[in-house]
Coordinates of C-alpha atoms in Angstrom, one line a residue:
M821 CA 0.0 0.0 0.0
P822 CA 1.4 3.4 -0.9
P823 CA 2.2 5.7 2.1
R824 CA -0.3 8.3 3.1
K825 CA 1.3 11.5 1.9
R826 CA 2.3 14.2 4.4
P827 CA 2.7 17.9 3.7
Q828 CA 6.5 17.7 3.3
D829 CA 5.9 15.0 0.6
G830 CA 4.4 17.7 -1.7
K831 CA 0.8 17.5 -0.7
K832 CA -1.2 20.8 -0.6
V833 CA -1.9 21.7 3.0
D834 CA -5.2 22.9 4.5
P835 CA -5.1 26.0 6.7
P836 CA -4.2 25.3 10.4
M837 CA -6.9 23.3 12.1
K838 CA -8.9 25.0 14.8
K839 CA -10.4 23.2 17.8
A840 CA -12.9 20.7 16.8
K841 CA -16.3 22.4 17.4
E842 CA -18.5 19.3 17.1
K843 CA -16.4 17.1 19.4
H844 CA -14.7 17.7 22.8
V845 CA -11.2 16.5 22.2
V846 CA -8.5 16.2 24.8
A847 CA -4.8 15.1 24.8
L848 CA -3.8 12.6 27.5
I849 CA -0.2 11.7 28.4
L850 CA 0.3 8.8 30.8
A851 CA 3.3 9.3 33.0
R852 CA 3.5 7.0 36.0
G853 CA 6.3 7.7 38.5
G854 CA 7.4 4.0 38.9
S855 CA 9.4 3.5 35.7
K856 CA 11.6 0.4 36.2
G857 CA 14.0 0.9 33.4
I858 CA 15.0 4.6 34.0
P859 CA 13.9 6.2 37.3
L860 CA 11.5 9.1 36.6
K861 CA 12.3 8.7 32.9
N862 CA 9.4 10.9 31.9
I863 CA 11.0 14.0 33.4
K864 CA 14.6 13.2 32.8
K865 CA 16.2 16.0 30.7
L866 CA 16.6 15.2 27.0
A867 CA 18.4 17.9 25.0
G868 CA 17.8 20.3 27.9
V869 CA 14.0 19.6 28.2
P870 CA 12.1 17.2 30.4
L871 CA 11.2 14.2 28.2
I872 CA 7.5 14.7 28.7
G873 CA 7.9 18.4 27.8
W874 CA 8.5 17.6 24.2
V875 CA 5.1 16.1 23.6
L876 CA 3.3 18.6 25.9
R877 CA 4.8 21.4 23.8
A878 CA 3.6 19.8 20.6
A879 CA 0.1 19.1 21.9
H880 CA -0.4 22.6 23.4
D881 CA 0.9 24.4 20.3
S882 CA -1.2 22.3 17.9
G883 CA -4.3 24.3 19.1
L884 CA -6.4 21.1 18.5
F885 CA -7.3 20.2 22.0
D886 CA -9.9 21.6 24.4
S887 CA -7.4 20.6 27.2
V888 CA -4.1 18.8 27.6
W889 CA -3.8 16.4 30.5
V890 CA -1.1 14.4 32.2
S891 CA -2.2 11.4 34.2
T892 CA 0.3 10.7 36.9
D893 CA 0.7 9.4 40.5
H894 CA 3.9 11.4 41.1
D895 CA 4.2 14.9 42.6
E896 CA 7.3 15.9 40.6
I897 CA 5.9 14.8 37.3
A898 CA 2.8 16.8 38.1
E899 CA 4.8 19.9 38.7
V900 CA 6.7 19.5 35.4
A901 CA 3.3 19.0 33.6
K902 CA 1.9 22.2 35.1
S903 CA 5.0 24.1 34.0
F904 CA 4.2 23.1 30.4
K905 CA 0.6 24.4 30.8
A906 CA -0.9 20.9 31.2
K907 CA -3.7 19.9 33.6
V908 CA -3.0 17.1 36.0
H909 CA -5.2 14.0 36.5
R910 CA -4.3 12.2 39.7
R911 CA -4.6 8.6 38.8
S912 CA -5.7 6.1 41.5
L913 CA -3.6 3.4 43.0
E914 CA -5.6 0.8 41.2
V915 CA -4.3 2.0 37.8
S916 CA -0.8 2.9 39.0
K917 CA 0.5 -0.6 39.5
D918 CA 3.3 -2.3 37.5
S919 CA 0.7 -4.6 36.1
S920 CA -1.7 -1.8 35.1
T921 CA -2.4 -1.2 31.4
S922 CA -2.6 2.0 29.5
L923 CA -6.2 1.3 28.6
E924 CA -7.1 1.0 32.3
A925 CA -5.6 4.4 33.0
I926 CA -7.4 6.0 30.0
Q927 CA -10.7 4.4 31.0
E928 CA -10.3 5.9 34.5
F929 CA -9.7 9.4 33.0
V930 CA -12.8 9.0 30.7
K931 CA -14.9 8.0 33.6
D932 CA -13.8 11.1 35.6
H933 CA -14.4 13.4 32.6
P934 CA -17.7 12.4 31.1
G935 CA -17.9 15.3 28.7
V936 CA -15.0 14.2 26.5
D937 CA -15.7 12.7 23.1
V938 CA -12.3 12.0 21.7
V939 CA -9.1 11.1 23.6
C940 CA -5.6 11.4 22.0
N941 CA -3.3 9.2 24.1
I942 CA 0.2 10.6 23.4
Q943 CA 3.2 8.6 24.5
A944 CA 5.5 10.6 26.7
T945 CA 8.5 8.9 25.2
S946 CA 8.0 10.1 21.6
P947 CA 10.0 13.4 21.7
C948 CA 10.0 14.0 17.9
L949 CA 6.3 14.5 17.7
H950 CA 5.2 17.6 15.9
P951 CA 1.8 19.5 15.9
D952 CA 1.2 18.8 12.3
H953 CA 1.3 15.0 13.0
L954 CA -1.5 15.4 15.5
S955 CA -3.5 17.8 13.2
E956 CA -3.5 15.5 10.2
A957 CA -4.4 12.5 12.3
L958 CA -7.3 14.2 14.0
K959 CA -8.8 15.3 10.7
L960 CA -9.3 11.6 9.9
I961 CA -11.7 11.5 12.9
T962 CA -13.4 14.9 12.7
K963 CA -13.6 15.1 8.8
D964 CA -13.4 11.5 7.5
G965 CA -15.5 9.8 10.2
Y966 CA -13.0 7.3 11.6
D967 CA -13.4 6.1 15.2
S968 CA -9.8 5.4 15.9
V969 CA -6.4 6.5 14.4
F970 CA -3.0 5.4 15.5
S971 CA 0.6 6.3 14.3
V972 CA 2.8 3.9 12.4
V973 CA 6.2 3.9 10.7
R974 CA 7.3 2.0 7.6
R975 CA 10.1 -0.5 8.3
H976 CA 12.1 -2.6 5.8
Q977 CA 13.0 -5.5 7.9
F978 CA 12.7 -9.2 7.1
R979 CA 11.1 -11.2 9.9
W980 CA 11.8 -14.8 10.9
K981 CA 9.9 -17.2 13.2
E982 CA 11.5 -17.6 16.6
V983 CA 12.3 -21.2 17.7
N984 CA 13.4 -22.7 20.9
E985 CA 17.2 -23.1 21.3
G986 CA 18.2 -26.7 21.1
G987 CA 14.9 -27.8 19.7
S988 CA 14.2 -29.7 16.5
E989 CA 12.0 -27.0 14.9
V990 CA 13.7 -24.8 12.3
T991 CA 13.0 -21.2 11.6
V992 CA 11.0 -20.1 8.6
P993 CA 10.6 -16.6 7.0
L994 CA 7.5 -14.7 7.9
N995 CA 7.4 -11.9 5.3
L996 CA 9.7 -12.9 2.4
D997 CA 10.6 -15.6 0.0
P998 CA 14.3 -16.3 0.3
K999 CA 14.5 -17.5 -3.2
N1000 CA 13.2 -14.2 -4.5
R1001 CA 14.7 -11.9 -1.9
P1002 CA 13.7 -8.3 -3.0
R1003 CA 15.9 -5.3 -3.1
R1004 CA 14.9 -2.6 -0.6
Q1005 CA 13.9 -0.2 -3.3
D1006 CA 11.6 -2.8 -4.8
W1007 CA 9.8 -3.5 -1.6
D1008 CA 7.2 -1.2 0.1
G1009 CA 8.2 -2.6 3.5
E1010 CA 5.7 -3.0 6.4
L1011 CA 3.8 -0.6 8.6
V1012 CA 4.3 -1.1 12.3
E1013 CA 3.0 0.9 15.3
N1014 CA 5.5 3.4 16.6
G1015 CA 3.5 4.2 19.7
S1016 CA 3.6 8.0 19.3
F1017 CA -0.2 8.5 19.6
Y1018 CA -3.6 6.8 19.6
F1019 CA -6.8 8.7 18.9
S1020 CA -10.0 7.0 19.9
T1021 CA -13.6 7.9 20.6
T1022 CA -14.7 7.6 24.3
S1023 CA -17.5 5.2 23.2
L1024 CA -14.8 2.7 22.1
I1025 CA -12.7 3.3 25.2
K1026 CA -15.6 2.6 27.5
K1027 CA -16.0 -0.8 25.7
G1028 CA -12.4 -1.6 26.5
I1029 CA -11.1 -0.9 23.0
L1030 CA -8.5 1.6 22.0
Q1031 CA -8.2 0.5 18.3
G1032 CA -11.5 -0.5 16.8
G1033 CA -14.6 0.6 15.0
K1034 CA -13.8 2.3 11.7
M1035 CA -10.1 2.6 12.2
T1036 CA -7.0 3.7 10.2
Y1037 CA -3.4 4.6 10.6
Y1038 CA -1.3 7.8 10.3
E1039 CA 2.1 7.2 8.8
M1040 CA 5.0 9.1 10.3
K1041 CA 8.4 9.3 8.7
P1042 CA 11.2 7.3 10.4
Q1043 CA 13.2 10.3 11.6
Y1044 CA 10.2 11.4 13.7
S1045 CA 9.7 7.9 15.2
V1046 CA 11.8 8.0 18.3
D1047 CA 10.9 6.0 21.3
I1048 CA 12.9 6.1 24.5
D1049 CA 12.9 2.6 26.0
I1050 CA 16.2 2.0 27.6
D1051 CA 19.0 4.3 28.9
I1052 CA 21.4 3.3 26.2
D1053 CA 19.0 5.0 23.7
W1054 CA 19.3 8.3 25.4
P1055 CA 22.4 9.8 23.7
V1056 CA 21.2 8.6 20.3
A1057 CA 17.7 10.1 21.0
E1058 CA 19.2 13.4 22.1
Q1059 CA 21.0 13.8 18.8
R1060 CA 17.8 12.9 16.9
V1061 CA 15.7 15.4 18.9
L1062 CA 18.2 18.2 18.3
R1063 CA 17.7 17.7 14.6
Y1064 CA 14.1 16.6 14.3
G1065 CA 12.4 17.7 17.6
Y1066 CA 9.7 20.4 17.8
F1067 CA 11.0 23.5 19.5
G1068 CA 7.9 25.7 19.6
K1069 CA 6.2 28.4 17.6
V1070 CA 9.0 30.9 17.1
P1071 CA 11.0 30.5 13.9
P1072 CA 14.7 30.3 15.0
E1073 CA 15.9 32.0 11.9
V1074 CA 14.5 35.3 13.2
V1075 CA 16.8 35.3 16.3
R1076 CA 18.8 38.5 15.7
L1077 CA 20.0 39.3 19.2
M1078 CA 21.4 37.4 22.2
F1079 CA 21.4 38.7 25.7
C1080 CA 23.9 36.9 28.0
K1081 CA 24.4 37.5 31.7
L1082 CA 28.0 38.1 32.6
S1083 CA 28.2 36.7 36.1
G1084 CA 26.9 33.2 36.3
C1085 CA 26.9 32.6 32.5
L1086 CA 30.0 33.9 30.8
T1087 CA 31.8 33.6 34.1
D1088 CA 31.3 31.1 36.9
G1089 CA 30.1 33.9 39.2
R1090 CA 33.2 34.1 41.4
I1091 CA 35.2 37.3 41.8
A1092 CA 38.7 37.0 43.1
I1093 CA 40.5 39.9 44.8
S1094 CA 44.3 40.2 44.4
S1095 CA 46.7 41.3 47.1
S1096 CA 46.5 44.8 45.5
E1097 CA 42.7 44.7 46.0
E1098 CA 42.0 44.4 42.2
E1099 CA 39.0 42.3 41.2
M1100 CA 39.5 39.4 38.8
V1101 CA 37.2 37.1 36.9
S1102 CA 38.0 34.3 34.5
F1103 CA 36.2 33.1 31.4
H1104 CA 36.6 30.1 29.1
I1105 CA 38.2 30.6 25.7
R1106 CA 35.5 28.3 24.2
D1107 CA 32.8 30.7 25.5
M1108 CA 34.5 33.6 23.9
E1109 CA 34.7 31.7 20.6
G1110 CA 31.0 31.0 20.9
L1111 CA 30.2 34.7 21.0
R1112 CA 32.4 35.3 18.0
M1113 CA 30.5 32.5 16.1
L1114 CA 27.2 34.2 16.7
K1115 CA 28.5 37.6 15.6
S1116 CA 29.9 36.1 12.4
E1117 CA 26.4 34.9 11.7
N1118 CA 25.0 38.4 12.2
V1119 CA 23.6 37.7 15.6
E1120 CA 24.2 40.8 17.8
V1121 CA 25.5 39.9 21.3
V1122 CA 24.8 42.1 24.4
L1123 CA 26.3 41.2 27.7
L1124 CA 24.3 42.0 30.9
N1125 CA 25.8 43.1 34.2
C1126 CA 23.5 42.7 37.1
S1127 CA 23.3 45.7 39.5
Q1128 CA 22.5 43.3 42.4
D1129 CA 25.9 41.6 42.1
P1130 CA 27.8 43.7 39.7
I1131 CA 31.2 43.2 38.1
G1132 CA 33.4 46.3 38.6
Q1133 CA 33.5 48.9 35.9
S1134 CA 37.1 48.3 35.1
L1135 CA 36.5 44.7 34.5
V1136 CA 33.4 45.5 32.4
E1137 CA 35.5 47.7 30.2
K1138 CA 38.0 45.0 29.7
L1139 CA 35.3 42.5 28.8
R1140 CA 33.7 45.0 26.4
E1141 CA 37.1 45.5 24.7
R1142 CA 37.9 41.8 24.7
T1143 CA 34.5 40.6 23.3
G1144 CA 33.6 43.6 21.2
C1145 CA 30.1 43.3 22.8
E1146 CA 27.9 46.1 24.2
V1147 CA 27.4 45.7 28.0
L1148 CA 24.1 46.8 29.7
T1149 CA 23.3 47.0 33.4
V1150 CA 20.1 45.4 34.6
G1151 CA 18.4 45.3 38.0
K1152 CA 16.0 43.1 39.8
K1153 CA 13.6 42.9 36.8
P1154 CA 15.7 42.5 33.6
L1155 CA 12.5 42.2 31.4
E1156 CA 11.5 45.8 32.3
D1157 CA 15.0 47.1 32.0
L1158 CA 15.6 45.6 28.5
Q1159 CA 12.3 46.5 27.0
P1160 CA 13.4 50.1 26.0
F1161 CA 16.5 48.6 24.4
L1162 CA 14.4 46.2 22.3
K1163 CA 12.0 49.0 21.3
K1164 CA 14.9 51.1 20.1
K1165 CA 16.2 48.2 18.1
K1166 CA 12.6 47.5 16.8
L1167 CA 12.8 44.0 18.0
E1168 CA 10.4 41.8 19.9
W1169 CA 11.2 39.1 22.5
K1170 CA 10.6 36.4 20.0
D1171 CA 13.6 37.8 18.0
V1172 CA 15.8 37.3 21.1
A1173 CA 17.9 34.5 22.5
Y1174 CA 18.5 34.9 26.2
M1175 CA 20.9 33.2 28.6
G1176 CA 20.3 33.7 32.3
N1177 CA 21.2 32.0 35.5
D1178 CA 18.7 32.9 38.2
G1179 CA 15.0 33.3 39.1
A1180 CA 15.1 37.0 38.3
D1181 CA 15.7 35.9 34.6
A1182 CA 12.6 33.7 34.5
D1183 CA 10.4 36.3 32.6
C1184 CA 13.1 36.9 30.0
L1185 CA 13.7 33.1 29.7
N1186 CA 10.0 32.5 29.2
Q1187 CA 9.4 35.2 26.6
S1188 CA 12.5 34.9 24.5
G1189 CA 12.4 32.9 21.2
L1190 CA 15.3 30.8 22.4
S1191 CA 16.6 30.7 26.0
A1192 CA 19.0 28.7 28.1
V1193 CA 20.6 28.4 31.5
P1194 CA 24.0 26.8 32.4
G1195 CA 24.0 23.3 33.8
D1196 CA 24.5 24.5 37.4
A1197 CA 21.6 27.0 37.3
P1198 CA 19.0 26.9 40.2
A1199 CA 15.7 25.1 39.7
D1200 CA 13.5 28.1 39.1
A1201 CA 15.7 29.3 36.2
V1202 CA 15.8 25.8 34.7
K1203 CA 12.0 25.5 34.7
A1204 CA 11.7 28.8 32.8
A1205 CA 14.3 28.0 30.2
K1206 CA 13.7 26.3 26.9
Y1207 CA 17.2 24.7 27.0
S1208 CA 19.4 23.6 29.8
C1209 CA 23.1 23.3 29.0
H1210 CA 25.2 20.3 30.0
H1211 CA 28.2 22.6 30.6
T1212 CA 28.3 24.8 33.7
A1213 CA 28.7 28.6 34.0
G1214 CA 32.1 29.9 32.9
N1215 CA 33.0 26.4 31.6
G1216 CA 31.6 26.1 28.1
A1217 CA 27.8 26.8 28.6
V1218 CA 27.9 29.9 26.5
R1219 CA 29.6 28.1 23.6
E1220 CA 27.1 25.2 23.9
F1221 CA 24.1 27.6 23.7
S1222 CA 25.8 29.5 20.8
E1223 CA 26.2 26.3 18.8
Y1224 CA 22.6 25.4 19.6
I1225 CA 21.3 28.7 18.3
L1226 CA 23.3 28.3 15.1
L1227 CA 22.2 24.7 14.7
K1228 CA 18.5 25.7 14.9
K1229 CA 19.0 28.6 12.5
Q1230 CA 20.7 26.3 9.9
E1231 CA 18.0 23.7 10.2
A1232 CA 15.3 26.4 9.7
K1233 CA 17.2 27.6 6.6
S1234 CA 17.4 24.1 5.2
K1235 CA 13.8 23.3 5.8
R1236 CA 12.7 26.6 4.4
E1237 CA 14.6 25.8 1.2
Q1238 CA 13.1 22.3 1.1
V1239 CA 9.6 23.8 1.4
R1240 CA 10.4 26.1 -1.6
V1241 CA 11.6 23.2 -3.7
D1242 CA 8.6 21.0 -2.8
C1243 CA 6.2 23.8 -3.6
L1244 CA 7.9 24.4 -7.0
D1245 CA 7.9 20.7 -7.8
S1246 CA 4.2 20.3 -6.9
G1247 CA 3.2 23.5 -8.7
Y1248 CA 2.1 25.5 -5.7
A1249 CA 3.2 29.0 -4.8
T1250 CA 6.1 29.3 -2.4
P1251 CA 5.6 30.7 1.1
S1252 CA 7.4 33.9 0.1
S1253 CA 4.6 34.6 -2.5
G1254 CA 1.9 34.5 0.1
S1255 CA 0.9 30.9 0.5
Q1256 CA 1.2 29.0 3.7
S1257 CA 4.4 27.0 4.4
T1258 CA 3.9 23.2 4.1
E1259 CA 5.8 22.5 7.2
S1260 CA 6.2 24.7 10.2
V1261 CA 9.7 25.3 11.5
F1262 CA 9.8 26.2 15.1
S1263 CA 12.0 27.0 18.1
K1264 CA 9.8 26.8 21.5

């Protein structure tokens, strides 16, 4: 069977889908605290974001759902869910056991929320899910009349029957003829569930069925089919997410300015005093190179000196000279202090990348198009940031965030060019001529 075409395959795209008016649709992510493989796996940081945050961001930004819920039995998971604007369903002990099934947890939710018509069960461990995946799948229910839709991926793998070791039974092929072994390009492959999401009407769920009635699948491309199962998958998944994950509604190519705190980001926050009573700070040469990389790509860099814990004026002048960056002083509320500067530059917060290190930076971290904190930042700053660096303050964190910004800008540029080519190949107008882009490119 030929694959169901997606927008990036050249298919003309409908305008963004609004909330379904005829049906009450909710997203539900199951996140039990008792993971046996990786402790609290659902909120472990993946590419700087709690694992569950990736799907919550995609669900929320899709605009499809009347509400987005996390079903959990764990306080810490509940707090993370709320920080991503999700509602929390406190699941009972009866459906929080190791032996409990996903269907049982979904049925409990439906019983407690009788007004819901359609549930989208999104797997917390699918961090490369995008809003358009959900939008296209939901249309199959709201427009085409299906009762259940689930995600699949196409695999080209030959399967063989398992036999007991030491037994007399021999294995046999399950999906090929060894005498006529096909080339990969001559074989359509097979569709297998990737577990990213399951849409189902509540009438089916109440009957104990998640996939039934008039049902169909939604095919996702392999690069988006990432499932975190075991710890060894984590580094591989992190690289995949950095390339294919969904980073939010703000196009990263519009980042034109980076604000970076001096103390606690570019430096480690310590000030040494010499025997002659001169103040001294240290910075990592890699971080300085990161700033130069940004400036070479036409991203203006402005360093921030906090009046609450200031670096002395003589040191500020030396840093200004060494980095070639403007230095501004901010107080207890950096957001208010920086607003006039942005207005003068005719920029908005979505055009800004911000690197902070404390709770006072939370508003700036939240509102910026891209934002990050060093690896040793306090919890309130980490929760507000869109990216949490592996490196610590004064020890490579600025370079790491600089590389991250440039990576997202390059990906956006490549995807924008691919959209243009796809539109030309399919005979549709390109986004620059007024049509809608066939695939959104985002940054959180």
